[in-house]
Coordinates of C-alpha atoms in Angstrom, one line a residue:
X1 CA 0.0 0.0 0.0
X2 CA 1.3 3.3 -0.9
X3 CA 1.3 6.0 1.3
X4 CA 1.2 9.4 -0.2
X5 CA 2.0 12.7 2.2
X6 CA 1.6 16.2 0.4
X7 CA 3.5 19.0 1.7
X8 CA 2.8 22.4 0.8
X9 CA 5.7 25.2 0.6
X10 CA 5.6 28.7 0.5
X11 CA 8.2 31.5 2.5
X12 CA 9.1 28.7 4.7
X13 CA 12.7 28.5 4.4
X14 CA 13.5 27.7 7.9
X15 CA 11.5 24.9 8.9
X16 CA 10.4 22.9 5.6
X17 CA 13.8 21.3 5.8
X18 CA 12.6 19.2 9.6
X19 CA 9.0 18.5 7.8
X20 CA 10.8 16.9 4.8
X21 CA 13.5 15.1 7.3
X22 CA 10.6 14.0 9.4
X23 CA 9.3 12.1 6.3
X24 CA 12.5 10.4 4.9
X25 CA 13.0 9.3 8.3
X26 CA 9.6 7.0 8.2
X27 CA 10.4 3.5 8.2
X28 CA 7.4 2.7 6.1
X29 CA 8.7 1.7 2.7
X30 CA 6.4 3.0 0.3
X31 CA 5.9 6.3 0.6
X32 CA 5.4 9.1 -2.1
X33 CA 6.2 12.7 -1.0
X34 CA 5.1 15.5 -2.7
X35 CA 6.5 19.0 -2.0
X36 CA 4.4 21.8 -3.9
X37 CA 6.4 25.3 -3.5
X38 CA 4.7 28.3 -4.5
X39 CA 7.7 30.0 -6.1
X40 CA 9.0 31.3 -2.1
X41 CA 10.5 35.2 -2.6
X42 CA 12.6 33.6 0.0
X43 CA 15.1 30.6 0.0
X44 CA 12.1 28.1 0.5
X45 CA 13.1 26.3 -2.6
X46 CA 17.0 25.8 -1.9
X47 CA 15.6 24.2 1.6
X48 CA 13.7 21.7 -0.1
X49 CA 16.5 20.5 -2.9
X50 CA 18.9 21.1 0.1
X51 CA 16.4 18.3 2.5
X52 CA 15.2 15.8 -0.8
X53 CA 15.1 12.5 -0.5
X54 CA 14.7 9.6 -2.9
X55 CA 11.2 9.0 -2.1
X56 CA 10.3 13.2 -2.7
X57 CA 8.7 14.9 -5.7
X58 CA 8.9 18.5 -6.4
X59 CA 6.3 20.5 -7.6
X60 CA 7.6 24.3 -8.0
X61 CA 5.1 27.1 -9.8
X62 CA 2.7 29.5 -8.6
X63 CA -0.3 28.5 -7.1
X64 CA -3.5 30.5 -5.4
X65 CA -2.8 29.7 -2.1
X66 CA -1.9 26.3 0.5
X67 CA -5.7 25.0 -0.6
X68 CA -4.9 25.1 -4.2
X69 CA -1.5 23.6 -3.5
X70 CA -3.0 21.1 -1.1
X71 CA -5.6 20.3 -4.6
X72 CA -2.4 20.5 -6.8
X73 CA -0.8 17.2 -4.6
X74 CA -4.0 15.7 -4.6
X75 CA -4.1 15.4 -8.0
X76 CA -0.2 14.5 -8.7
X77 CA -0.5 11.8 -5.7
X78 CA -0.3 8.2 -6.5
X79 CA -0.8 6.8 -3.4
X80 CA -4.1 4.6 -2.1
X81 CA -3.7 6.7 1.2
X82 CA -3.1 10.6 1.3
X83 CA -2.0 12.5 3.8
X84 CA -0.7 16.1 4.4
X85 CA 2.8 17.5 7.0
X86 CA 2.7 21.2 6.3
X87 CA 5.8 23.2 6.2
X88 CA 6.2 24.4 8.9
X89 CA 5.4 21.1 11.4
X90 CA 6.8 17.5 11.4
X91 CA 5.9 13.7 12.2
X92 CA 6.5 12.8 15.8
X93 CA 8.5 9.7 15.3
X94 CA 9.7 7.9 12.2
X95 CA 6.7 4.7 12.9
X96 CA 4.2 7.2 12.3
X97 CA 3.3 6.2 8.7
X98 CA 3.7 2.4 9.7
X99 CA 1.0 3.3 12.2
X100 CA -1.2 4.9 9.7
X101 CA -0.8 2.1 7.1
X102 CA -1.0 -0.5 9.7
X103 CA -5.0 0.7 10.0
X104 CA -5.3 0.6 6.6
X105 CA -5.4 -2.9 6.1
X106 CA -9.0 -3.1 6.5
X107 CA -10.3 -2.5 3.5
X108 CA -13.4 -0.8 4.8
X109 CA -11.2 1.7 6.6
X110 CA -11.6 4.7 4.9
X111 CA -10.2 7.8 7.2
X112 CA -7.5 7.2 10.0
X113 CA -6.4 10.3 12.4
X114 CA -4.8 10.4 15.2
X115 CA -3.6 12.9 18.1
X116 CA -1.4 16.3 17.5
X117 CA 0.6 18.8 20.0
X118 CA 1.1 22.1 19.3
X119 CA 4.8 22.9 20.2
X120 CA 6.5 26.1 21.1
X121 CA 8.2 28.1 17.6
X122 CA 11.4 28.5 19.6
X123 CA 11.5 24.9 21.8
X124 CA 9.6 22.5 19.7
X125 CA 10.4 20.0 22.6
X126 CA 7.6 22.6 24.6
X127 CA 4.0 21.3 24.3
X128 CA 1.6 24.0 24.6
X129 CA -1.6 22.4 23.2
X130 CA -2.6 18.9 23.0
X131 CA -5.5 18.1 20.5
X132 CA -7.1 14.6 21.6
X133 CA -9.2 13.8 18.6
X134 CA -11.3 11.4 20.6
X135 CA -13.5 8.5 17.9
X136 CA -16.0 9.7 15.2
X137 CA -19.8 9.4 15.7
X138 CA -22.0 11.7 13.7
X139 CA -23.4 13.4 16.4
X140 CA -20.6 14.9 17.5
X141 CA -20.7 17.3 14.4
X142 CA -23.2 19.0 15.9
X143 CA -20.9 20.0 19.0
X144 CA -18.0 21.0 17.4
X145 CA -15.9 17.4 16.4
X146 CA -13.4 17.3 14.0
X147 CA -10.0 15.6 13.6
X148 CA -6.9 17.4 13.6
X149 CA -6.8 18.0 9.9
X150 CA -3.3 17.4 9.2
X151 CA -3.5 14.0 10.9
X152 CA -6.2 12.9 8.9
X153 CA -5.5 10.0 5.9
X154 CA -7.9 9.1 4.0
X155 CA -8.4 6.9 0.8
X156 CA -7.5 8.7 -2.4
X157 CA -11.3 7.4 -3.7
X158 CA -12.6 9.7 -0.9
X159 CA -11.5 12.9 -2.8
X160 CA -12.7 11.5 -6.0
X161 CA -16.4 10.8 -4.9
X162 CA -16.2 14.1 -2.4
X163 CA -14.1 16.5 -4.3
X164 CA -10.9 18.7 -2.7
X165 CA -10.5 21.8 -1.2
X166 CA -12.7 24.8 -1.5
X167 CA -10.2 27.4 -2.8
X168 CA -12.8 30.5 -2.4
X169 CA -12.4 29.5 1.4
X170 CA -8.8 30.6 2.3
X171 CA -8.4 29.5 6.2
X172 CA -11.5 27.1 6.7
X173 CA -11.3 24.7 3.6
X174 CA -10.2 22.4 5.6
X175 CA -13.2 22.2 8.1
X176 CA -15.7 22.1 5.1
X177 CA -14.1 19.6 3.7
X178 CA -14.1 17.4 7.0
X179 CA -17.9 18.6 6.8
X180 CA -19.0 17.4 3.8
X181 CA -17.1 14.2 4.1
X182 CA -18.0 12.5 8.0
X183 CA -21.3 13.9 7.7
X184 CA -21.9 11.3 4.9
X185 CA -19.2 8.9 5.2
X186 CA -20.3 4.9 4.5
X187 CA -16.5 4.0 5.2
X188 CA -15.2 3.0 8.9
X189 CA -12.7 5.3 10.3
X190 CA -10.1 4.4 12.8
X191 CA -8.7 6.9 15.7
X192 CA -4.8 6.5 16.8
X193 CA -5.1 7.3 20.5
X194 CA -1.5 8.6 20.4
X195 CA 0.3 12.1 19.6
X196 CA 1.4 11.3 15.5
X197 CA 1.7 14.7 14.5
X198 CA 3.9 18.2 16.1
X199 CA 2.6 21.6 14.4
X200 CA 4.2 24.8 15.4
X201 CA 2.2 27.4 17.1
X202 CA 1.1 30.4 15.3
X203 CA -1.0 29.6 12.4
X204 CA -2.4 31.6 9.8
X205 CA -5.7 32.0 11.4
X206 CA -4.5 32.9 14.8
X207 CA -2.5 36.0 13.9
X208 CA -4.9 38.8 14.6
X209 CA -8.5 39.3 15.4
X210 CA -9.4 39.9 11.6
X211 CA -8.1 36.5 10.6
X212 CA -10.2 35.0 13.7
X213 CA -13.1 36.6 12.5
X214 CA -12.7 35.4 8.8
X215 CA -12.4 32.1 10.2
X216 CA -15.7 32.1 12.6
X217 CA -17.1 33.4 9.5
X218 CA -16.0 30.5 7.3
X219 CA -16.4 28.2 9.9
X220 CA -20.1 29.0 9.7
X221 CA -20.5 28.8 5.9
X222 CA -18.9 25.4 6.4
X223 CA -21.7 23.9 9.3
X224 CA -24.5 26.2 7.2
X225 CA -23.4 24.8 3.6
X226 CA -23.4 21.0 5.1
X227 CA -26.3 21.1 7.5
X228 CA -24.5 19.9 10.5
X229 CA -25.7 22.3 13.0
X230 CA -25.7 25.9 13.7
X231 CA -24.3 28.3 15.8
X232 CA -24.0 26.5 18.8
X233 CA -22.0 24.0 16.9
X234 CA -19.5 27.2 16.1
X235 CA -19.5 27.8 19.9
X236 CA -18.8 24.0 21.0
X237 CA -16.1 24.4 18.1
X238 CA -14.0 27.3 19.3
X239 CA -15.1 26.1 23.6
X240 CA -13.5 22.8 23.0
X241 CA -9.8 24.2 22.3
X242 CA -10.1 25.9 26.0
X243 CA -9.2 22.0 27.1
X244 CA -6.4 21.3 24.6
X245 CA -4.4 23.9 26.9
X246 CA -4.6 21.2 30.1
X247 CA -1.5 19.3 28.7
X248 CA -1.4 15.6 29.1
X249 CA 1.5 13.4 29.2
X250 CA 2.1 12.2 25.3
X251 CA 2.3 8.2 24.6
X252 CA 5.3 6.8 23.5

């Protein structure tokens, strides 16, 4: 089974090098990883040729945005799984692949996901949030559920029966895409009670009160366009990362 993991690039010259290591370090043998750079005005690119590996393809051209990029890899990726490290984040350990794959082999597994930490820009050793995905029902859409995306695999068939990303969204694609696919979902999904996944505080949609309110906003479109719930589901949403701040020990 081939594992593909999409990584999209842009301005991120000093820490796309550790998300590609993190990669080449899997122990998984068949693995596809796709770099898409969006032609950095920094030295993004000379990081990435400077960190390939024999298991890496590069994409390099301008793109609309880390949605359209995420689209581009979707549609280069060979894999029977796909899966996402962004740029500026890593893998917590090089069995986390094997892990993923390992769930796989049920073939009515469709979507396996797994825990994630949120780790100090400066220390990445510092865990500041811990996002414990907990298993998917469908009624926890209502309240807020929804897996860490970037630990979320899924069967490449699941983005040719759903579609990709939403590129008129630019921060909450993501969400409505989760939407639109557990809220009709026929496949089994499988939930890795352990930390797989490190992202680096400071997000895109955390860096000032305008880009918090264009994702509450999107966020809404997203519950609104898939009929999941309503405000209150926003509320449970945005309540339920007050508790990823009570940091528990991580599983080995």
């Amino acid at each position: 089974m081939k594992v593909s993991v999409i990584t999209a690039a842009y301005n991120s010259e000093a820490t796309v090098g550790e998300a590609i290591a993190s990669v080449a370090a899997q122990t998984y043998p068949d693995v596809e990883h796709l770099v898409v750079e969006g032609n950095s005005d920094d030295g993004t690119l000379e990081a990435i040729e400077r960190a390939g590996h024999n298991r890496m393809r590069l994409i390099s051209e301008p793109d609309d945005g880390i949605y359209d990029a995420l689209n581009k890899g979707i549609r280069n990726a060979t894999g029977d799984v796909v899966g996402f490290i962004h740029s500026d984040d890593f893998l917590a350990h090089d069995e986390v692949l094997s892990r993923i794959a390992g769930a796989f082999k049920d073939p009515a597994v469709e979507a396996v996901f797994s825990d994630l930490v949120y780790v100090s820009q400066a220390d990445t050793s510092r865990v500041i949030r811990h996002w414990s995905t907990g298993a998917f029902h469908p009624r926890r859409l209502k309240y807020g559920w929804m897996p860490a995306h970037p630990t979320l695999y899924l069967r490449r068939q699941v983005y040719e029966r759903f579609g990709t990303y939403d590129n008129n969204m630019r921060i909450a694609a993501d969400y409505d895409f989760i939407l639109r696919y557990f809220s009709q979902a026929t496949g089994k999904s499988v939930y890795i009670p352990e930390v797989l996944y490190k992202m680096r505080i400071g997000g895109v949609s955390n860096r000032n009160w305008a880009k918090i309110r264009q994702k509450m906003d999107e966020d809404m479109l997203a519950i609104r366009r898939n009929r999941v719930g309503g405000l209150h589901t926003l509320a449970f949403k945005n309540l339920s990362k007050l508790g990823q701040f009570l940091v528990r020990p991580q599983r080995s």
